[in-house]
PDB file of C-alpha atoms and ligand atoms in Angstrom:
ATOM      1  CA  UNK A 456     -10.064  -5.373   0.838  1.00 97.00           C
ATOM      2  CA  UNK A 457     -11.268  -2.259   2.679  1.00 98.00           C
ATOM      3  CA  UNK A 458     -13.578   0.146   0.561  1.00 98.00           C
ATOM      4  CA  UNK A 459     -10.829   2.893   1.705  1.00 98.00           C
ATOM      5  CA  UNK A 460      -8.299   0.780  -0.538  1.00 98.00           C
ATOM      6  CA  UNK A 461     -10.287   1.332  -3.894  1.00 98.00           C
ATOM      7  CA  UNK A 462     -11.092   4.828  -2.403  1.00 98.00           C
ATOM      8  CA  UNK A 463      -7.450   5.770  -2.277  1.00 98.00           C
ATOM      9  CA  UNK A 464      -6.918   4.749  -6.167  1.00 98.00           C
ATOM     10  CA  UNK A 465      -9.742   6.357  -7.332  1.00 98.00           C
ATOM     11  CA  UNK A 466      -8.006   9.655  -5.144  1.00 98.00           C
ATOM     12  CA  UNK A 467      -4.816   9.286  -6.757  1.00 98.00           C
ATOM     13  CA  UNK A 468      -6.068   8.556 -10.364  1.00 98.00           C
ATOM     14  CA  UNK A 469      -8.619  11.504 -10.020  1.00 97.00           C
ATOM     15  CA  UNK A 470      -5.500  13.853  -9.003  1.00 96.00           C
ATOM     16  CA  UNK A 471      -2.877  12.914 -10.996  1.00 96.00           C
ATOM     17  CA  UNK A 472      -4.923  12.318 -14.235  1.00 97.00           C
ATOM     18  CA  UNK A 473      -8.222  14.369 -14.109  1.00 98.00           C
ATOM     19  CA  UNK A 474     -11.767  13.112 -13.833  1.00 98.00           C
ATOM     20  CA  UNK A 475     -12.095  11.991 -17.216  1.00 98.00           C
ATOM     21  CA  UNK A 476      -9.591   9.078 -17.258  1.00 98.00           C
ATOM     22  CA  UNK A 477     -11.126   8.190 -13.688  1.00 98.00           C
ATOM     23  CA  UNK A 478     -14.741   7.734 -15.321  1.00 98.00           C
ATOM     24  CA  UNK A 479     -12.991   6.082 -18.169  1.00 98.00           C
ATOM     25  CA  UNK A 480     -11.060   3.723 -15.609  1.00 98.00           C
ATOM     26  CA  UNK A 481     -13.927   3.379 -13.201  1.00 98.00           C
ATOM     27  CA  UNK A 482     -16.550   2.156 -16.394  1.00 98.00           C
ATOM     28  CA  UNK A 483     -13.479   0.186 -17.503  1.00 98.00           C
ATOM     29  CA  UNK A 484     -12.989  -1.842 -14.023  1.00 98.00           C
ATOM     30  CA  UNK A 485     -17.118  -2.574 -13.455  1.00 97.00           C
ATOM     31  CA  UNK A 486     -16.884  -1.388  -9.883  1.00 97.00           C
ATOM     32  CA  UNK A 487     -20.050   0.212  -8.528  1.00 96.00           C
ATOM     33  CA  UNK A 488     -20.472   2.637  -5.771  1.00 95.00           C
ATOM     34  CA  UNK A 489     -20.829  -0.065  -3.514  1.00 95.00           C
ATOM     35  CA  UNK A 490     -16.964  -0.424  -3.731  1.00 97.00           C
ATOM     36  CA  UNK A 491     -16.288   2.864  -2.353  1.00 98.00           C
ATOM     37  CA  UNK A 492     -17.411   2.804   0.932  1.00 97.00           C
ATOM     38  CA  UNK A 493     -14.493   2.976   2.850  1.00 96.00           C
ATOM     39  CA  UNK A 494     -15.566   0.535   5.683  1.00 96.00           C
ATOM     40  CA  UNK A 495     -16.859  -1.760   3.560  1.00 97.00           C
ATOM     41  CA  UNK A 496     -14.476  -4.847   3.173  1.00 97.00           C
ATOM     42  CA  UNK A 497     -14.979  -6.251  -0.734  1.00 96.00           C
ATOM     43  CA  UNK A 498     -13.786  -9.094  -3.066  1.00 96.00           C
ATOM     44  CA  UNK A 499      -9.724  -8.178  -3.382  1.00 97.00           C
ATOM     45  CA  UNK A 500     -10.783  -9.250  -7.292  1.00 97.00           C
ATOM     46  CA  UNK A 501     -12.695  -5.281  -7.269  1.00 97.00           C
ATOM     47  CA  UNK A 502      -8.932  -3.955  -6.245  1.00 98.00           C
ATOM     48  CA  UNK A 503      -7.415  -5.927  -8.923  1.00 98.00           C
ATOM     49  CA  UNK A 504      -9.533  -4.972 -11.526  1.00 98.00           C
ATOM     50  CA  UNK A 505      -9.008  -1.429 -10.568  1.00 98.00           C
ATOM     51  CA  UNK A 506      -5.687  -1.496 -11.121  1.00 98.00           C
ATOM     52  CA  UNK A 507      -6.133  -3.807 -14.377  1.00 98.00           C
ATOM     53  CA  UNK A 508      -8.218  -0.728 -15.946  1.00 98.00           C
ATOM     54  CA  UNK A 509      -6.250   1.870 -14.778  1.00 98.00           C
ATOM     55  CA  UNK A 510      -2.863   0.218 -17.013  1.00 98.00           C
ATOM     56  CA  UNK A 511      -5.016  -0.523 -19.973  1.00 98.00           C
ATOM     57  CA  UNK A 512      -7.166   3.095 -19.799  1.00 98.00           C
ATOM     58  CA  UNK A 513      -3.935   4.887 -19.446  1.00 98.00           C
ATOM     59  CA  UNK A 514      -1.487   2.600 -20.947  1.00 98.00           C
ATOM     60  CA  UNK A 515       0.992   2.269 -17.892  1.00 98.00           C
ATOM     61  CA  UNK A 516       2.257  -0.978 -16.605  1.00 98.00           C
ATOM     62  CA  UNK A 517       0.004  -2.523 -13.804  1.00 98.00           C
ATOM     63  CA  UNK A 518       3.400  -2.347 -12.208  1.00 98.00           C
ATOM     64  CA  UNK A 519       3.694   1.211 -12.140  1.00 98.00           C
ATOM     65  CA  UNK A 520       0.314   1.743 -11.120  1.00 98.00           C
ATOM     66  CA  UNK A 521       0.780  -0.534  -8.114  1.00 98.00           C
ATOM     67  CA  UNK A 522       4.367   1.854  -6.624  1.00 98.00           C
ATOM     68  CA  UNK A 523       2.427   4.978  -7.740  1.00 98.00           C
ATOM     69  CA  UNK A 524      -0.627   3.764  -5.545  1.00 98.00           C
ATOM     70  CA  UNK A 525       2.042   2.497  -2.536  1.00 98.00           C
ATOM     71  CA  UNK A 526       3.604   5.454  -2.718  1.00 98.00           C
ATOM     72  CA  UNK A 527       0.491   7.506  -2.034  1.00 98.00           C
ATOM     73  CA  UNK A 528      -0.983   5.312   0.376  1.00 98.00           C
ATOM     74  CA  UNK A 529       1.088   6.683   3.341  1.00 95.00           C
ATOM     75  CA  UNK A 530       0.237  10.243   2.688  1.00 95.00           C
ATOM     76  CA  UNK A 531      -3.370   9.298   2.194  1.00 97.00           C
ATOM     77  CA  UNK A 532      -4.064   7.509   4.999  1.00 97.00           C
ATOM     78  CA  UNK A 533      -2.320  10.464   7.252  1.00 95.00           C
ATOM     79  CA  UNK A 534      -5.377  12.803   5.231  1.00 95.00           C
ATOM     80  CA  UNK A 535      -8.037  10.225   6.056  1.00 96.00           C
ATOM     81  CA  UNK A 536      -7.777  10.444   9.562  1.00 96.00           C
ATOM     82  CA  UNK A 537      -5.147   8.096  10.203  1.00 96.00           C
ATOM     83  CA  UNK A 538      -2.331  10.678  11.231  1.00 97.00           C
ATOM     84  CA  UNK A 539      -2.111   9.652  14.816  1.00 97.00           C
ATOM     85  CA  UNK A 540      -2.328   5.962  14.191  1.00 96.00           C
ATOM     86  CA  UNK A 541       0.610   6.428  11.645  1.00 97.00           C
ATOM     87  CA  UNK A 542       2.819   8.677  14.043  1.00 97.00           C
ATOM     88  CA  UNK A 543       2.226   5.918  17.042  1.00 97.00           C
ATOM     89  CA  UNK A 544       4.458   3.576  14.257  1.00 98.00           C
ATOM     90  CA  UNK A 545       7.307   5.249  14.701  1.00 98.00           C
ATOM     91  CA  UNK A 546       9.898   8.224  13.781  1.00 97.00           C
ATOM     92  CA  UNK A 547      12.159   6.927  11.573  1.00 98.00           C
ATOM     93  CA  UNK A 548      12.391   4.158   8.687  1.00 98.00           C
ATOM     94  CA  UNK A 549      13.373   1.238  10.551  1.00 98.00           C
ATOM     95  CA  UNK A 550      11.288   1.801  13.855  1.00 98.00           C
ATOM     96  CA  UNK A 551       8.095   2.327  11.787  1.00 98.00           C
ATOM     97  CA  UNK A 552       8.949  -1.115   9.377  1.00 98.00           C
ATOM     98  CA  UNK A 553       9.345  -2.985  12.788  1.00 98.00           C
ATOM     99  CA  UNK A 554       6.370  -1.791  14.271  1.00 98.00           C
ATOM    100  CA  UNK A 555       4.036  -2.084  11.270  1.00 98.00           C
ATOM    101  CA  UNK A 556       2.526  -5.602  12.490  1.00 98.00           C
ATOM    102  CA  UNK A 557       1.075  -3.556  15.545  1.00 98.00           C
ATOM    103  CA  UNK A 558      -0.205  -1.267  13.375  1.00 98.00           C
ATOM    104  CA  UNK A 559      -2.383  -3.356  11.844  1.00 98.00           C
ATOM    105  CA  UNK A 560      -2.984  -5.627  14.953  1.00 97.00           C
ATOM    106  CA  UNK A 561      -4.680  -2.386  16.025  1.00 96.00           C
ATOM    107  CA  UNK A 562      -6.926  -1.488  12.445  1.00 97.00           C
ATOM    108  CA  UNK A 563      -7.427  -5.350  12.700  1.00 97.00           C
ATOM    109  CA  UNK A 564      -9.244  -4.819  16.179  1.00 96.00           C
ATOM    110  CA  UNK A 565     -11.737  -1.819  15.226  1.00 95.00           C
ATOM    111  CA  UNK A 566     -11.949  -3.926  11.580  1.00 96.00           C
ATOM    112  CA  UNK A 567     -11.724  -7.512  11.865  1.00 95.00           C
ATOM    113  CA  UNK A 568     -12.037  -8.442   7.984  1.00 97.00           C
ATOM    114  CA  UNK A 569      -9.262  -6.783   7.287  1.00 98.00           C
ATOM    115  CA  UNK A 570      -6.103  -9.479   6.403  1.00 98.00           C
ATOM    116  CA  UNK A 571      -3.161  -7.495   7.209  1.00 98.00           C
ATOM    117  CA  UNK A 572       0.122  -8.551   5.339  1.00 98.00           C
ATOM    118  CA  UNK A 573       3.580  -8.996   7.562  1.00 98.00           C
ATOM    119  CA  UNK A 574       6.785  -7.471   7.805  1.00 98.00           C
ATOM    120  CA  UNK A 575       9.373  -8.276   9.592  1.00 98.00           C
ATOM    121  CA  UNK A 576      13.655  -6.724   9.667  1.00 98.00           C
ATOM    122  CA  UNK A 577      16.312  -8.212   9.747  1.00 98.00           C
ATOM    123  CA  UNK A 578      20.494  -7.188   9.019  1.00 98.00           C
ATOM    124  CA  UNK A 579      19.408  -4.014  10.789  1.00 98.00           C
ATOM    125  CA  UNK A 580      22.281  -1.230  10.094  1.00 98.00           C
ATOM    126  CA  UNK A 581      22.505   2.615  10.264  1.00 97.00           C
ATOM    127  CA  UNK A 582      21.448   2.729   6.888  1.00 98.00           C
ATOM    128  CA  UNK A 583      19.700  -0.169   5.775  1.00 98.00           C
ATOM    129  CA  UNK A 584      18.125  -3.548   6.286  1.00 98.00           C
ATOM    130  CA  UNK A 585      16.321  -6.708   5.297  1.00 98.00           C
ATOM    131  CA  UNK A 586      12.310  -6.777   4.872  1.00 98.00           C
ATOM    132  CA  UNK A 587      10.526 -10.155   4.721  1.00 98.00           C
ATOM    133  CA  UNK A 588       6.896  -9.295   3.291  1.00 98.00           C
ATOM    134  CA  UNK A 589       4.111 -11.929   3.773  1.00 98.00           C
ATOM    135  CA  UNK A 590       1.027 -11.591   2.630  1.00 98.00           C
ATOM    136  CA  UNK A 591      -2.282 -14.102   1.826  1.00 97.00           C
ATOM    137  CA  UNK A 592      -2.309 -11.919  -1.519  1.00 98.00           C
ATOM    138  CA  UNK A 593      -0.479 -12.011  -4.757  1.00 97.00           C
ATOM    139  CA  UNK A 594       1.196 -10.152  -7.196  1.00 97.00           C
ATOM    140  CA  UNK A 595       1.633  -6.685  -4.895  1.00 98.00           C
ATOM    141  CA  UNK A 596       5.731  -6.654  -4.409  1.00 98.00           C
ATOM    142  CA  UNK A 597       5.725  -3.622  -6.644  1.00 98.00           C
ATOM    143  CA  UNK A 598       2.576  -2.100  -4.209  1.00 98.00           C
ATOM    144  CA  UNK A 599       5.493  -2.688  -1.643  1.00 98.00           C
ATOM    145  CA  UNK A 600       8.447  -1.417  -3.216  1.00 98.00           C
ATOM    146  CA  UNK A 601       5.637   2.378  -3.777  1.00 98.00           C
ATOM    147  CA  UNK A 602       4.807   2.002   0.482  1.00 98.00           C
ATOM    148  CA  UNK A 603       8.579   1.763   1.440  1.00 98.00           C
ATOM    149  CA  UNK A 604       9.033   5.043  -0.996  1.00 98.00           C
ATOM    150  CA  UNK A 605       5.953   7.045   0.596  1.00 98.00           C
ATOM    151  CA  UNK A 606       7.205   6.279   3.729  1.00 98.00           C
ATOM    152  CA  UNK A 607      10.967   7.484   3.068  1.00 98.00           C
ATOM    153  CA  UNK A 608       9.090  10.669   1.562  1.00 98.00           C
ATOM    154  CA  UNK A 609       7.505  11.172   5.341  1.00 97.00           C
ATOM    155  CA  UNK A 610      10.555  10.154   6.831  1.00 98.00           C
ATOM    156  CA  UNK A 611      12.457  12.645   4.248  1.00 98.00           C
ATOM    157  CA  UNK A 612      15.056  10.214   3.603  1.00 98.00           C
ATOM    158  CA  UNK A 613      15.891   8.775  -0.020  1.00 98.00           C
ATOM    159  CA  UNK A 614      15.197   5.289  -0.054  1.00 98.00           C
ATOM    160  CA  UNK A 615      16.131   2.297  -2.744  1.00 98.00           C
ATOM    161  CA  UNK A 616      14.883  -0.563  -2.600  1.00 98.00           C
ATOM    162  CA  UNK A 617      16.334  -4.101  -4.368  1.00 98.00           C
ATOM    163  CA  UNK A 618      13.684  -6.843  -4.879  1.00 98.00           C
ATOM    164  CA  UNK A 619      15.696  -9.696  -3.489  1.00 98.00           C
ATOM    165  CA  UNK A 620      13.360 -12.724  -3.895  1.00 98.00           C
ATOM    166  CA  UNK A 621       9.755 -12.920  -4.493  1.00 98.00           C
ATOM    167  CA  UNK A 622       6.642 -14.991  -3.689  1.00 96.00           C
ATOM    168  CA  UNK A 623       5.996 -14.861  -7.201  1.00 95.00           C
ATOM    169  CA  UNK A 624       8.838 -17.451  -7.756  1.00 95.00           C
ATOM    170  CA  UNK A 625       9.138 -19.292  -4.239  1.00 94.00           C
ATOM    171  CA  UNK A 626       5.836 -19.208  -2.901  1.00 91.00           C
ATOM    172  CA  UNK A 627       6.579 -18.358   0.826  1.00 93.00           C
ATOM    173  CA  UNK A 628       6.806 -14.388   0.866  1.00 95.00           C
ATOM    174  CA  UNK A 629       9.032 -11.644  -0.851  1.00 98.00           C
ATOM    175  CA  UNK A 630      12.332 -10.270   0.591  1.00 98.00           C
ATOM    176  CA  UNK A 631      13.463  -6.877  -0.300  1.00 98.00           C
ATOM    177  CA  UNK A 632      16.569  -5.145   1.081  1.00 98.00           C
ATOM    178  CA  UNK A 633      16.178  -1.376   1.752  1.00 98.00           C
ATOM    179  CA  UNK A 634      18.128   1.146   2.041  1.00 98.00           C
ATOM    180  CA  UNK A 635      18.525   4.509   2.571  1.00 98.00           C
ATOM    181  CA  UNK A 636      20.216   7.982   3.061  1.00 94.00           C
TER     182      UNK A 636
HETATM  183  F1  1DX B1066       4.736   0.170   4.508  1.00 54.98           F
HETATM  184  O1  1DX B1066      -2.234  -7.197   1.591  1.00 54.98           O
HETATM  185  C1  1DX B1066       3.106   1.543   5.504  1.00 54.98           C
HETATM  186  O2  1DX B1066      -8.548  -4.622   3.738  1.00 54.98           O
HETATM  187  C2  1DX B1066       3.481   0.361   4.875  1.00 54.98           C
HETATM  188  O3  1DX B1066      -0.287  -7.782   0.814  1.00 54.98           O
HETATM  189  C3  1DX B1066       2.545  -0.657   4.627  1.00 54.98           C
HETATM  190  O4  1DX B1066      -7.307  -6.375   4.194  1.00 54.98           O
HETATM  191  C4  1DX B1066       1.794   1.708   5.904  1.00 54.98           C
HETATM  192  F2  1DX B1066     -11.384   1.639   7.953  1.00 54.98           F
HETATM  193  C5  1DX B1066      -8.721   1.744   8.126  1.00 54.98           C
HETATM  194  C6  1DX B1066      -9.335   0.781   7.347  1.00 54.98           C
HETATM  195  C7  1DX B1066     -10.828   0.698   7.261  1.00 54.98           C
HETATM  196  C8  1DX B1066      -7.328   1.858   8.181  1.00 54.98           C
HETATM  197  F3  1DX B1066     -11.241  -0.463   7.672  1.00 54.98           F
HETATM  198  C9  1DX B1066      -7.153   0.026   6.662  1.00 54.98           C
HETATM  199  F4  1DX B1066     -11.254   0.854   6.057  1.00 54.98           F
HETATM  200  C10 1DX B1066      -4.276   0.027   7.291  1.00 54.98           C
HETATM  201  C11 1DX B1066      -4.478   2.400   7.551  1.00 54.98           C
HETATM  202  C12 1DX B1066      -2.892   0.155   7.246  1.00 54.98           C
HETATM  203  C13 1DX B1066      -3.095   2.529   7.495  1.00 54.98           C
HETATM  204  C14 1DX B1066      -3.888  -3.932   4.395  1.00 54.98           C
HETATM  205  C15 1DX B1066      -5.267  -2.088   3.799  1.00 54.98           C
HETATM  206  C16 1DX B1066      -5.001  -4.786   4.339  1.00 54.98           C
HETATM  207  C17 1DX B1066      -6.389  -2.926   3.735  1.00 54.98           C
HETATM  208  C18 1DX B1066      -1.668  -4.504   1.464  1.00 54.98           C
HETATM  209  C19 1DX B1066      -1.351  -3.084   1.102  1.00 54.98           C
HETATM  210  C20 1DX B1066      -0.788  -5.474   0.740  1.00 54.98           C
HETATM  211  C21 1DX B1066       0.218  -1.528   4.738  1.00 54.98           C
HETATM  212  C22 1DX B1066      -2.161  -2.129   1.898  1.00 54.98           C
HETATM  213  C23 1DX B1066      -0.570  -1.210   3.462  1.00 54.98           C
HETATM  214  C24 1DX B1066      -0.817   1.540   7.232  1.00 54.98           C
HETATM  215  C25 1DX B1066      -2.857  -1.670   4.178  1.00 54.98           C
HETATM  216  O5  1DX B1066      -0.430   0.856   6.024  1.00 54.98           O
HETATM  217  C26 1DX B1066      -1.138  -6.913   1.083  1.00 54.98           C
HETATM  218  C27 1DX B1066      -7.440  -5.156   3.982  1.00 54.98           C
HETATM  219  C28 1DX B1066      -6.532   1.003   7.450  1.00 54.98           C
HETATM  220  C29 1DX B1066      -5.065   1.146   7.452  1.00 54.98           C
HETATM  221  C30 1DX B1066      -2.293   1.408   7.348  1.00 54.98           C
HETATM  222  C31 1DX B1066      -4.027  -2.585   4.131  1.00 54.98           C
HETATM  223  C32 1DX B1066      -6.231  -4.266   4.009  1.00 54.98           C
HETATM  224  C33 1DX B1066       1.233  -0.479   5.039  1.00 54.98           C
HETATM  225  C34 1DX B1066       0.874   0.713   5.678  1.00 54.98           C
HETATM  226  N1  1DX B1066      -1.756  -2.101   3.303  1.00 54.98           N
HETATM  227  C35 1DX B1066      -8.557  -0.085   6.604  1.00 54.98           C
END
């Protein structure tokens, strides 16, 4: 993945838990300053061990790392310099879900290494609907379940989100239903 990937959990560790524990996570994980440079795409095994040191440094499940790192991800990239891209998506939950293929059809044309997941709504309502997530990585359903909280924090709706099925068990892509209020 992108350099701006590792970049953004080294942010949010740094923030929430003080340069210390980042030193101890960053020694911890072997990554090298090579890893941070955010338009540098790297071996998606640097992001996983990331996230591996970060649970065992500061004994949280890799689980909770991955929705605390989703969740900051939206509010990140809108620092980075991404606002505008991110405000093209869409103004509410459901528009911005159905329009986040495009999004990264357009980061995929300035960065072609990057492997964008896919999303894709169905049972569309007022106040919720269906989210088939496909991805050619593993293991990153709770990385979702974080993004689709971050974004009903910029949408400033409360969202909840049920794990329906998951690659993890079928193979072909996780399915979450969403909702919101
Ligand atoms: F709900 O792969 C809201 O490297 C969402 O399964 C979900 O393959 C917003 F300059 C610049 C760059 C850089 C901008 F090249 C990425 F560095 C991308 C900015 C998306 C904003 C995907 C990042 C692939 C890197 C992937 C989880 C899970 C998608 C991370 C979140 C808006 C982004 O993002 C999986 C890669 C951007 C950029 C957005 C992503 C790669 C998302 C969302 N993805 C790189």
């Amino acid at each position: 993945m992108y350099g701006l990937i590792n970049i953004a959990i080294r942010d949010l560790i740094k923030s929430k838990f003080g340069e210390q524990q980042w030193l101890a996570v960053l020694s911890q994980s072997g990554a090298s300053d090579a890893d941070f440079v955010r338009m540098r795409s790297g071996d998606d095994a640097m992001t996983y061990a990331l996230v591996g040191a970060a649970s065992e440094v500061l004994d949280m499940p890799a689980s909770d790392i991955l929705q605390a790192f989703g969740q900051y991800w939206t509010e990140f990239t809108a620092q980075e310099g991404y606002g505008p891209l991110m405000d093209a998506a869409g103004s509410t939950l459901p528009e911005f879900l159905e329009n986040l293929d495009q999004l990264h059809t357009r980061v995929g044309m300035m960065y072609p290494d990057l492997k964008p997941p896919s999303f894709s709504c169905s049972d569309i309502t007022e106040n919720s609907l269906t989210l088939q997530y496909e991805s050619e990585r593993d293991g990153l359903d709770d990385l979702v379940i974080g993004l689709l909280h971050g974004l009903g924090t910029r949408f400033e709706v409360e969202v909840s989100v049920q794990l329906v099925s998951s690659k993890a068990d079928t193979g072909v892509g996780s399915v979450f239903h969403v909702t919101w209020s």
